[in-house]
Short mmCIF file of C-alpha atoms in Angstrom, two decimals:
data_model
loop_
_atom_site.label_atom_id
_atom_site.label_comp_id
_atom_site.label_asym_id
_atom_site.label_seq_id
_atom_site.Cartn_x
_atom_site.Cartn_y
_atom_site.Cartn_z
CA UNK A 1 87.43 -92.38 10.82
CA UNK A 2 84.61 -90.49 9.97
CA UNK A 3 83.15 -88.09 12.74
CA UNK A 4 79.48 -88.42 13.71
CA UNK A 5 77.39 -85.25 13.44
CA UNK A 6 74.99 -84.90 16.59
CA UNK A 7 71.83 -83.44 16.32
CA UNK A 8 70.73 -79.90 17.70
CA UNK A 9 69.97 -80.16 20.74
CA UNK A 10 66.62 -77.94 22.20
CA UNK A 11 64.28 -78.12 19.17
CA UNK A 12 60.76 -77.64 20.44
CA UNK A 13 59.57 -80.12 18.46
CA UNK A 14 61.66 -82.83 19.15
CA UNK A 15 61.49 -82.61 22.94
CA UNK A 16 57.63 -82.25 22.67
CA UNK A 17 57.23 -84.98 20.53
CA UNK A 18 60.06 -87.23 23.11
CA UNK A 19 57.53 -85.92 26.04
CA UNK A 20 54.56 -87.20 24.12
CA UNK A 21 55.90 -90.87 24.83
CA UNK A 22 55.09 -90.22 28.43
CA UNK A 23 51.69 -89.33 27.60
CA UNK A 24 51.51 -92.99 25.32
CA UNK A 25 52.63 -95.71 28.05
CA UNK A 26 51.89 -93.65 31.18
CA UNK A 27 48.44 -95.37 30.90
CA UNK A 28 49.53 -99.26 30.92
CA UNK A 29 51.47 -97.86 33.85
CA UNK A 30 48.24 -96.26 35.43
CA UNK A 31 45.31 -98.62 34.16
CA UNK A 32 46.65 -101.92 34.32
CA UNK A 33 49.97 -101.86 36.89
CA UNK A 34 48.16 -99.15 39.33
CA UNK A 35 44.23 -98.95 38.89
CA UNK A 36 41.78 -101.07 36.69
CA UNK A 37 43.85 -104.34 36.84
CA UNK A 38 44.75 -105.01 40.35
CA UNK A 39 41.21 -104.45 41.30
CA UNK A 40 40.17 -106.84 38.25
CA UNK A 41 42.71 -109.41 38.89
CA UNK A 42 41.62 -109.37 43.27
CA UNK A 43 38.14 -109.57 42.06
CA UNK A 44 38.42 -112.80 39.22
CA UNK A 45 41.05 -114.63 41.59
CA UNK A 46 38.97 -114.54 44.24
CA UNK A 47 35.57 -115.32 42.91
CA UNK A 48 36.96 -117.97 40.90
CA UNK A 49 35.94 -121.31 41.70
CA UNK A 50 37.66 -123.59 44.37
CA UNK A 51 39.28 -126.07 41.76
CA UNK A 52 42.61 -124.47 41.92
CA UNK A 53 41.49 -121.80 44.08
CA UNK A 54 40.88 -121.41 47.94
CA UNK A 55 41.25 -119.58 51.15
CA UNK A 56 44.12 -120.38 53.84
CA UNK A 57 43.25 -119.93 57.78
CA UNK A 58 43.95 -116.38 56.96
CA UNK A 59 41.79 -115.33 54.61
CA UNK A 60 43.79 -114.86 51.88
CA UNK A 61 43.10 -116.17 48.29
CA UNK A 62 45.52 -119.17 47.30
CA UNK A 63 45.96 -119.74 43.56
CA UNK A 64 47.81 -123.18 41.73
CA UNK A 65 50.18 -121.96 39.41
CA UNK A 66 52.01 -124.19 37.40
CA UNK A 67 52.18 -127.03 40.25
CA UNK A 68 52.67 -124.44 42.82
CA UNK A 69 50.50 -122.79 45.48
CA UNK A 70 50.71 -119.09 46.03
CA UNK A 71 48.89 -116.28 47.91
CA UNK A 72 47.17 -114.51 44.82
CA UNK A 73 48.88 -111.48 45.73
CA UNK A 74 52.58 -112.88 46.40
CA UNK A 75 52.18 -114.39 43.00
CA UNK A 76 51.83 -110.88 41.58
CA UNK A 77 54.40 -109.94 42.89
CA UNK A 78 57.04 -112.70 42.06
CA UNK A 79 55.64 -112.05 38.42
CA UNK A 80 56.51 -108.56 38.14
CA UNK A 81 59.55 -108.79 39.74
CA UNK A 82 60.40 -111.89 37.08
CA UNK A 83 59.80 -109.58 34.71
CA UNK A 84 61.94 -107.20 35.66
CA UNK A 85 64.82 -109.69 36.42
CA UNK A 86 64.10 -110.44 32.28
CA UNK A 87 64.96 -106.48 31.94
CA UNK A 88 67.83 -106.34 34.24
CA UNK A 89 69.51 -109.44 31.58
CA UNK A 90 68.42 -108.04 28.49
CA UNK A 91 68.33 -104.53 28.22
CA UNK A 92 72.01 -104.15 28.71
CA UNK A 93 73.24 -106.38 25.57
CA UNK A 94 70.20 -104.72 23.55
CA UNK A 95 71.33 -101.32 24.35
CA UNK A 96 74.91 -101.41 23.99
CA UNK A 97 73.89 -103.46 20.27
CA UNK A 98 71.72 -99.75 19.76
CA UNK A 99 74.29 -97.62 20.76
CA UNK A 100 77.07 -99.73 18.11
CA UNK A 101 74.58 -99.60 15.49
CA UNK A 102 72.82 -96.14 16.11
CA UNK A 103 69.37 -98.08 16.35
CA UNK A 104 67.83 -96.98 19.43
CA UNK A 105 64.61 -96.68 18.24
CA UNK A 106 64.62 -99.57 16.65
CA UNK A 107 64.27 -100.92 20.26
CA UNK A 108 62.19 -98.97 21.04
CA UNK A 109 59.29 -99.40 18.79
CA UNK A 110 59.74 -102.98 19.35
CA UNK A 111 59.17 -103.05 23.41
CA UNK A 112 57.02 -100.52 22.85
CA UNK A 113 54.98 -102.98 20.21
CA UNK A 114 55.41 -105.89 22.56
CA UNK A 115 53.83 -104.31 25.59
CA UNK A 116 50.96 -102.97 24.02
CA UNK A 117 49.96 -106.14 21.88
CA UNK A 118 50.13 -107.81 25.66
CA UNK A 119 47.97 -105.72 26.70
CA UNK A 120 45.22 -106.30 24.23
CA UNK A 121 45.85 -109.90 25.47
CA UNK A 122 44.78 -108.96 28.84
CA UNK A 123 41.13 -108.72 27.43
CA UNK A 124 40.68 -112.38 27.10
CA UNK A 125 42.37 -113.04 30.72
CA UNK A 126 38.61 -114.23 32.65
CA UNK A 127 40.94 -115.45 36.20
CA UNK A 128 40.36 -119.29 35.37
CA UNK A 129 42.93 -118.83 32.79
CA UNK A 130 45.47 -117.56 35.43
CA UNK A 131 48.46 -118.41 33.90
CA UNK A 132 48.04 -117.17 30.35
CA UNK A 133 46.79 -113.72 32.60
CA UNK A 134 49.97 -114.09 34.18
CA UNK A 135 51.62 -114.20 31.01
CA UNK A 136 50.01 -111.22 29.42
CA UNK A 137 51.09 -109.18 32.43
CA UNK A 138 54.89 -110.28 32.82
CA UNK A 139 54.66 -109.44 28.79
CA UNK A 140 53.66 -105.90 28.87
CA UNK A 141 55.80 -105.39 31.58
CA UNK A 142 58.95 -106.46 30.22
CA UNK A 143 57.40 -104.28 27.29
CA UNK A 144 57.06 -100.87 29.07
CA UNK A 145 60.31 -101.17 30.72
CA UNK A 146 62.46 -102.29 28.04
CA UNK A 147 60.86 -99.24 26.24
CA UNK A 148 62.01 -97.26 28.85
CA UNK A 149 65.48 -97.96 28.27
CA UNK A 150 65.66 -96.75 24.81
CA UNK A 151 63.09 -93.67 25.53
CA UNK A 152 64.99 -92.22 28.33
CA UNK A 153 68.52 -92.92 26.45
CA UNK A 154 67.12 -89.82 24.03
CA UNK A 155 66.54 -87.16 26.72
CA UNK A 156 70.99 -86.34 26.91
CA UNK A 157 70.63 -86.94 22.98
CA UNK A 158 68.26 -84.15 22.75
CA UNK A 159 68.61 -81.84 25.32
CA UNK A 160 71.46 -79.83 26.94
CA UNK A 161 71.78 -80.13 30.65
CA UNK A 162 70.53 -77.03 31.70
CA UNK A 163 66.94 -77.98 29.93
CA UNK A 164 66.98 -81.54 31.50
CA UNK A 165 64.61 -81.00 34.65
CA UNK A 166 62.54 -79.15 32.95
CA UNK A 167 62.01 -81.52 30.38
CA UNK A 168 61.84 -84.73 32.33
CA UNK A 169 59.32 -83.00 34.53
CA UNK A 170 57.58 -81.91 31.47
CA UNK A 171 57.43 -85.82 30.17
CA UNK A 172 56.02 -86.90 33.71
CA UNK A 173 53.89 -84.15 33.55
CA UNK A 174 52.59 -85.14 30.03
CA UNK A 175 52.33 -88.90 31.05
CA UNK A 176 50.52 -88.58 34.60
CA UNK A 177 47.54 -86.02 32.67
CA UNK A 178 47.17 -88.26 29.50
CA UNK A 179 47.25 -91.62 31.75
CA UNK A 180 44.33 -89.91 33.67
CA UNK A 181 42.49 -88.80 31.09
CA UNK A 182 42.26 -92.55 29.52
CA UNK A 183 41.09 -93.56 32.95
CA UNK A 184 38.90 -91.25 33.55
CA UNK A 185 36.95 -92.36 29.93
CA UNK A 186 37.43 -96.45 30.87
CA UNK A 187 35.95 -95.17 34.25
CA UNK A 188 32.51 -93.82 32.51
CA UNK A 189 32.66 -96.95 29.78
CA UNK A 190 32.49 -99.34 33.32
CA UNK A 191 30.17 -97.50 35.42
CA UNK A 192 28.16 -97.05 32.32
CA UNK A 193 28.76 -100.26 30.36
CA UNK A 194 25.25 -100.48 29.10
CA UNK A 195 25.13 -97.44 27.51
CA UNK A 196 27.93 -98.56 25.32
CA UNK A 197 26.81 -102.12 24.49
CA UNK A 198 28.60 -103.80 26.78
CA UNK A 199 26.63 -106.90 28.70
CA UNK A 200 28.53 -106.44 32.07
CA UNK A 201 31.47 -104.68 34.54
CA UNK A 202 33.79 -107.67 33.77
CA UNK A 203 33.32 -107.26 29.47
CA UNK A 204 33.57 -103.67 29.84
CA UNK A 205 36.81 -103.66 32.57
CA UNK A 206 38.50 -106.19 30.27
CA UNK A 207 37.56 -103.77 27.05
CA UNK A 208 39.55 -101.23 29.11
CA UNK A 209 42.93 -103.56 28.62
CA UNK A 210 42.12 -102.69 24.99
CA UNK A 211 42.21 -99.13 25.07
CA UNK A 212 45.29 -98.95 26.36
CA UNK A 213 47.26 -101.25 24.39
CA UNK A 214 45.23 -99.20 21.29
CA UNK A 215 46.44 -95.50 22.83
CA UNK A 216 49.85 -96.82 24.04
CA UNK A 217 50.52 -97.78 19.93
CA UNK A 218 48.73 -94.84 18.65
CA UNK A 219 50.14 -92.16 20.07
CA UNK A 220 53.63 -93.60 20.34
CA UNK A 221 53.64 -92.58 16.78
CA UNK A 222 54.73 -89.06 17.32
CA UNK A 223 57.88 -89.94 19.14
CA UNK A 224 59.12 -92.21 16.77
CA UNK A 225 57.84 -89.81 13.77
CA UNK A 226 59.95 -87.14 15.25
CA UNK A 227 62.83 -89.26 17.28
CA UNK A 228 65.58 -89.98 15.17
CA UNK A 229 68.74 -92.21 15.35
CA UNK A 230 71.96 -91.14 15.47
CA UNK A 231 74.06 -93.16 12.38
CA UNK A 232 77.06 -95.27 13.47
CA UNK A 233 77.76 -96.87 9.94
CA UNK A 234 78.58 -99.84 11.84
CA UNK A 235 77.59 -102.53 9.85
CA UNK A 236 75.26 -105.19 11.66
CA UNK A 237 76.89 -108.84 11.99
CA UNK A 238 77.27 -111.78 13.79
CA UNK A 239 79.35 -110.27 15.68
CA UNK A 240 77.04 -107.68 16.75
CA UNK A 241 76.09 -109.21 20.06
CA UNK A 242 79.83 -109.38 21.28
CA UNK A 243 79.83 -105.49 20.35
CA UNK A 244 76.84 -105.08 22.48
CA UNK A 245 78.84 -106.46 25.55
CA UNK A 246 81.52 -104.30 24.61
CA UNK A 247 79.83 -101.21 24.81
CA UNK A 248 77.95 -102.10 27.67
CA UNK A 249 81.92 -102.87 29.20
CA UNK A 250 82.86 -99.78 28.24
CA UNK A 251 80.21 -97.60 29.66
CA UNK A 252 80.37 -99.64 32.86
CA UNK A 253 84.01 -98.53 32.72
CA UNK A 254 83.48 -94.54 32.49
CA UNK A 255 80.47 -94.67 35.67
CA UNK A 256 83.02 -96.79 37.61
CA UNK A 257 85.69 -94.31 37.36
CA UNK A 258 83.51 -91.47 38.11
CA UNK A 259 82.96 -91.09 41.87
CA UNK A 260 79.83 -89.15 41.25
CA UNK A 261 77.95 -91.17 38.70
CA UNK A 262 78.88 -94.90 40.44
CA UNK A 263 77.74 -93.40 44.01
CA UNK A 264 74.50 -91.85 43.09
CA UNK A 265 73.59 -95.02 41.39
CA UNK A 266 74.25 -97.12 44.21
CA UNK A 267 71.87 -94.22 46.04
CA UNK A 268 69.46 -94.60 42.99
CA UNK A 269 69.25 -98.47 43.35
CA UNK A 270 68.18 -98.53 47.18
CA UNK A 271 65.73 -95.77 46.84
CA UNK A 272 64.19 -97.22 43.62
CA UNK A 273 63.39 -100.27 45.83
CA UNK A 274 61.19 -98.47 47.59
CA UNK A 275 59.80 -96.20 45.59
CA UNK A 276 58.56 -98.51 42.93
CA UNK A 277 57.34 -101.70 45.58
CA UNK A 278 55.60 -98.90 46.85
CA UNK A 279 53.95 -97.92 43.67
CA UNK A 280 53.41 -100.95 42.42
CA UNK A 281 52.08 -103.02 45.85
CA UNK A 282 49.42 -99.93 47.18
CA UNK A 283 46.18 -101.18 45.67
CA UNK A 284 46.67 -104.64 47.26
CA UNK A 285 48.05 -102.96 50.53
CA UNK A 286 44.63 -100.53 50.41
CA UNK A 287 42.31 -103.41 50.02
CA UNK A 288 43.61 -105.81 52.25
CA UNK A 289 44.63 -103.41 55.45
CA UNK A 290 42.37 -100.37 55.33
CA UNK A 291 38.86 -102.32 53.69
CA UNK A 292 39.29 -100.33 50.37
CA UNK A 293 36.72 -101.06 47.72
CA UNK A 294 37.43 -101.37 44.25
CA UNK A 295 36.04 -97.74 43.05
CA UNK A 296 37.79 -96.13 46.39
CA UNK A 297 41.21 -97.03 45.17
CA UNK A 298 40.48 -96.32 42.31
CA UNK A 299 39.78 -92.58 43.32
CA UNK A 300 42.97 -93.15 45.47
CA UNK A 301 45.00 -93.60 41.67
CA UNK A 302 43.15 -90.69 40.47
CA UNK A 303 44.39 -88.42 43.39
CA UNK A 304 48.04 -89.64 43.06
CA UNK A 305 48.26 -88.82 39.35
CA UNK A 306 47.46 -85.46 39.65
CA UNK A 307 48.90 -84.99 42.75
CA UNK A 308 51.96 -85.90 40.82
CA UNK A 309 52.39 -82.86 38.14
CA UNK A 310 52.40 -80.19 40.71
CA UNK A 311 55.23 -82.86 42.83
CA UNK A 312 57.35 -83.35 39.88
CA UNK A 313 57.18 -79.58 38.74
CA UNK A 314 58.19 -78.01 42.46
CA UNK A 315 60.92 -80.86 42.58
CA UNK A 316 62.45 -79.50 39.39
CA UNK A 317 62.15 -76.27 40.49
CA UNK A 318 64.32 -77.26 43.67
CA UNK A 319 66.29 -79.14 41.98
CA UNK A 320 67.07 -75.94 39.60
CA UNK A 321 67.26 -73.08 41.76
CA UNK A 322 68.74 -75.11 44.50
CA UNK A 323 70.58 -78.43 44.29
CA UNK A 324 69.60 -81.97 42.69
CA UNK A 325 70.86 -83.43 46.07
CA UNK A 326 68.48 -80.80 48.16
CA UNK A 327 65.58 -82.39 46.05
CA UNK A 328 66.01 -85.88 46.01
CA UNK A 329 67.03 -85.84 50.35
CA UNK A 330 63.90 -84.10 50.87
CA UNK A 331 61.66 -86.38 48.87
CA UNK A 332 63.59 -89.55 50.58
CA UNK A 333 62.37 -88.20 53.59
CA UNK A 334 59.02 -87.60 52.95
CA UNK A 335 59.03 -91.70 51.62
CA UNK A 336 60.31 -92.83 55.00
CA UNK A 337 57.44 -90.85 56.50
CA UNK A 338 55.17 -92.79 54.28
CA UNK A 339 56.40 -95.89 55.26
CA UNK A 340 56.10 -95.16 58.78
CA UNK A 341 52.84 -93.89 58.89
CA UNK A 342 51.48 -96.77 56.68
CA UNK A 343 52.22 -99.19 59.60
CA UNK A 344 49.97 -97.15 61.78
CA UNK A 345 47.20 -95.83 59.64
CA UNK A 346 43.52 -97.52 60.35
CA UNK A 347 41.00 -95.57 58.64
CA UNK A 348 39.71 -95.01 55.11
CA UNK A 349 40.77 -91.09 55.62
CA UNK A 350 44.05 -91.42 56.76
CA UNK A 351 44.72 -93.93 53.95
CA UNK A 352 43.36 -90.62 51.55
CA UNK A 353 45.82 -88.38 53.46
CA UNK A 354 48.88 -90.69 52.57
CA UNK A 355 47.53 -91.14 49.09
CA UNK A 356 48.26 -87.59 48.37
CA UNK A 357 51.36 -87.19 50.01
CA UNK A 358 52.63 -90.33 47.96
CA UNK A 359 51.26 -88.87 44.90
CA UNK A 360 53.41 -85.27 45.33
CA UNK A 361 57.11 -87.63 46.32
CA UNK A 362 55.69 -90.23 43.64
CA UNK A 363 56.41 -87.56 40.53
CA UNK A 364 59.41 -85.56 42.28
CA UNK A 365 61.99 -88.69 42.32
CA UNK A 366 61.11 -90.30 39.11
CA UNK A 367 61.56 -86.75 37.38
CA UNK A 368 64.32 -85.73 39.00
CA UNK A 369 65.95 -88.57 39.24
CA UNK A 370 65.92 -89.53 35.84
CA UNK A 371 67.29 -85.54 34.56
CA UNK A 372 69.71 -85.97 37.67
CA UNK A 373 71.33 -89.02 35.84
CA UNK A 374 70.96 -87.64 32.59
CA UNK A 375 73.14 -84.83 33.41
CA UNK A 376 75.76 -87.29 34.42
CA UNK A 377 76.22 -88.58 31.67
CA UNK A 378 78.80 -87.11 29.14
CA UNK A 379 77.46 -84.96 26.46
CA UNK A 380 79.59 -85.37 23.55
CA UNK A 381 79.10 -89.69 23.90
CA UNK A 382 77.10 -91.31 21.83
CA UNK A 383 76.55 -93.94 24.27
CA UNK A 384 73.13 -92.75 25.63
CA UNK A 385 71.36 -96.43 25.71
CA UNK A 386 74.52 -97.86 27.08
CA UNK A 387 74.49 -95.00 29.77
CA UNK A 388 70.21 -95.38 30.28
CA UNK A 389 70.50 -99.15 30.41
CA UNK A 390 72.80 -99.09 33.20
CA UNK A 391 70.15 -96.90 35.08
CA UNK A 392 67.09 -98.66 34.11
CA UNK A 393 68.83 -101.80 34.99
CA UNK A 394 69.36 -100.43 38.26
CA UNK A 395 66.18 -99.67 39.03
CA UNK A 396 64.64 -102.86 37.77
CA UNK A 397 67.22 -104.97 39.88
CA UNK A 398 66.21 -102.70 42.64
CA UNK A 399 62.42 -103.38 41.73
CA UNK A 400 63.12 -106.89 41.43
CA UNK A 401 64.34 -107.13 44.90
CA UNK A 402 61.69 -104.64 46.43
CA UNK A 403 58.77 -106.27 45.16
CA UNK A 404 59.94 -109.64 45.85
CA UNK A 405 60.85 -108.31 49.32
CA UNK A 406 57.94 -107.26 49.92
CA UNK A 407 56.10 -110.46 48.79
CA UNK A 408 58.57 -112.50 50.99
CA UNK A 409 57.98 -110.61 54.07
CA UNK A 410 53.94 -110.70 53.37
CA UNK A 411 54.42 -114.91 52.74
CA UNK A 412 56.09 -115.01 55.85
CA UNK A 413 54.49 -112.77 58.36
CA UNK A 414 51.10 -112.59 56.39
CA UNK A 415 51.33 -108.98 57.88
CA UNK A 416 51.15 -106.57 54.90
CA UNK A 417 51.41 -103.07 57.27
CA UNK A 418 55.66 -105.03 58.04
CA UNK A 419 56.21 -104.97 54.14
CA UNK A 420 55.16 -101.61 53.65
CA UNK A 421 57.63 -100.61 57.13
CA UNK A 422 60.25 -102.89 55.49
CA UNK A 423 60.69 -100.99 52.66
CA UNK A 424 61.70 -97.68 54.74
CA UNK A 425 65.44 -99.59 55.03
CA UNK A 426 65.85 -99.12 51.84
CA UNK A 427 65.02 -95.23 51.30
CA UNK A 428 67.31 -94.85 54.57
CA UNK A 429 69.81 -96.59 52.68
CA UNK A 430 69.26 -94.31 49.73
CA UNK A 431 69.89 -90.70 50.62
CA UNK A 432 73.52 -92.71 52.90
CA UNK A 433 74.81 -93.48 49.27
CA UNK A 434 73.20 -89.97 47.81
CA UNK A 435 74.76 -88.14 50.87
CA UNK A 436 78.41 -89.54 50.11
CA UNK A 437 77.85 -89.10 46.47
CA UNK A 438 78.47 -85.49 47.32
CA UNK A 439 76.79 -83.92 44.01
CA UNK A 440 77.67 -80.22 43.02
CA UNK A 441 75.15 -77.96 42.75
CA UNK A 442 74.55 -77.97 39.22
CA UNK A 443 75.16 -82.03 38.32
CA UNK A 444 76.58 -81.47 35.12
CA UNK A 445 79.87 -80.48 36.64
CA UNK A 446 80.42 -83.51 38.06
CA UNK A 447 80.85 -84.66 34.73
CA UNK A 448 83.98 -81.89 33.81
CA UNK A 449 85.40 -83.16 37.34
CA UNK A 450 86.02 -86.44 36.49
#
């Protein structure tokens, strides 16, 4: 059998140009999941006419949706977390199919192509057209996660452990400054829509969707110029989807055995629902409890992105000089503070307050988290998708079940400050399974110990 040669790990180049991803998609993740799209989508729903749309005896905007009524913002909801569930089915057989044949970013550049081409889409989504907007959103989604996959199953490809905070914080770093920076410019283009041609807010917003998809495949470019695929010389037949299960089987095999790895992604999976129903629910939980206007949450985005680099960079530096345990407890309990306090906040400044304390706990798990994991994983495998898709489809299960949690308890008690509380179980939850996962200090020997 012939042995396969594994690239040096630590060139400067490569892990800059892997970072650089972070700075191409962080901005569908900022602009359209966080900041410009919410608001759009709240505004066109709502100010759409009544055929098809309305208000219940609680104010809230009811859409028909393929023969269905829904709150406009439960539907959201229910359509990211159906994206997700899409992720959590697919992203396992695709990955272990990459790791057999050695085409990760193959993958890649196709989710990554997918989600950006959606969206473009999104410029032509006016809120009559709600399911085709609908469409264009559970599109890039599935595209920007299923990118994920392959992107993160890199980092342990190119990188040794003892570089893997650093790095991942770098890439969050890179993402969270380049995502702003877009926004910033799509923020001027709106305000100032006139001065660039543009008739009104809506053309100019909805020009916005276009930018991003535009960066997202521009500057994606440099990763896959620079990321390169490991050869398996497996050829690729039709029975390459039965080898994708098999690796996938496999992999699942290894994190089962190892009492570290299966624990602290049983911790990973209750904490990412939180975290991420969190993240992706706070513009509709701003506007509806606290009164926020469009441009006020949009400030509110603004603050947690760069509120984020100096979060993720201190977490790594815990994580580093201390524990990866120490880091993630500590941010777990700064979440369930968040969670608390958003059931009592009433004001406009208090909302600001949380804002920034979300934004510093917002970068510091996904960072460390994701290098955590990474050093988990065994370094001599070539099995990094396999490995990543388990994780990613962790946290999109988890995401699937947050979001849709928190949509079920808002359809239900019509109470959005309960949803927000609700989702404090689960970080609780979290750092039980992290606790018993019992982490060394340094991760990477958990691997050598099992």
């Amino acid at each position: 059998m012939k042995t396969i040669q594994l690239p040096e790990k630590n060139n400067p180049k490569v892990l800059n140009a892997w970072c650089s991803y972070d700075w191409a998609n962080s901005v569908y993740n900022l602009t359209v999941t966080s900041a410009i799209f919410p608001i759009y989508y709240n505004s066109v729903t709502s100010a759409a006419p009544p055929d098809g749309f309305g208000k219940n005896a609680n104010g809230e905007t009811m859409i028909d949706f393929l023969g269905l009524t829904f709150d406009s913002q439960v539907l959201y909801s229910y359509a990211i977390s159906a994206s997700f569930l899409v992720i959590v089915f697919l992203a396992p057989i695709l990955s272990g199919i990459a790791d057999y044949s050695g085409k990760k970013k193959s993958f890649m550049q196709f989710f990554t192509y997918l989600g950006s081409i959606a969206c473009l889409g999104l410029f032509f989504f006016k809120g009559l057209n709600i399911e085709y907007g609908i469409l264009c959103a559970f599109l890039a989604s599935i595209g920007y996660a299923g990118s994920l996959v392959f992107y993160n199953g890199f980092l342990p490809q190119i990188a040794t452990p003892d570089r893997m905070d650093k790095v991942s914080a770098r890439g969050y770093s890179m993402g969270y400054i380049g995502s702003v920076v877009l926004l910033v410019l799509n923020l001027v283009m709106i305000f100032f829509h006139d001065k660039f041609g543009l008739a009104t807010e809506g053309i100019a917003t909805r020009t916005s969707f276009l930018t991003v998809g535009i960066w997202w495949i521009g500057f994606s470019q440099i990763a896959f110029y620079y990321l390169k695929d490991i050869p398996t010389n497996h050829s690729m037949t039709t029975g390459l989807l039965t080898k994708g299960f098999n690796e996938l089987k496999k992999v699942f095999a290894k994190v089962r055995a190892s009492q570290h790895t299966f624990r602290y992604l049983l911790g990973f999976f209750f904490l990412s629902m939180g975290v991420q129903s969190i993240m992706l629910m706070a513009p509709f939980f701003g506007e509806r409890t606290i009164g926020m206007e469009g441009t006020e949450m949009i400030a509110i985005v603004l603050i947690l992105q760069l509120v984020a680099i100096p979060g993720a960079i201190a977490f790594s530096r815990i994580a580093m000089k201390i524990s990866n345990t120490t880091a993630i407890l500590i941010a777990i309990i700064l979440w369930i503070g968040i969670c608390v306090a958003a059931y009592f906040i009433t004001t406009k400044t208090e909302f600001y307050i949380l804002a920034g304390f979300v934004g510093i706990v917002m970068g510091a798990i996904q960072s460390v988290s994701r290098s955590t994991y990474a050093q988990l994983i065994p370094q001599t495998t070539t099995d990094t998708a396999s490995y990543f898709s388990l994780y990613d489809v962790t946290e999109k299960l988890a995401i699937v079940i947050g979001t849709f949690t928190y949509g079920r308890v808002l359809e239900i008690s019509h109470n959005v400050r309960l949803s927000a509380l609700s989702m404090g179980i689960f970080f609780i939850a979290g750092g039980i399974f992290l606790v018993f996962a019992r982490l060394p200090r340094r991760v990477s020997d958990a691997v050598a110990s099992n």
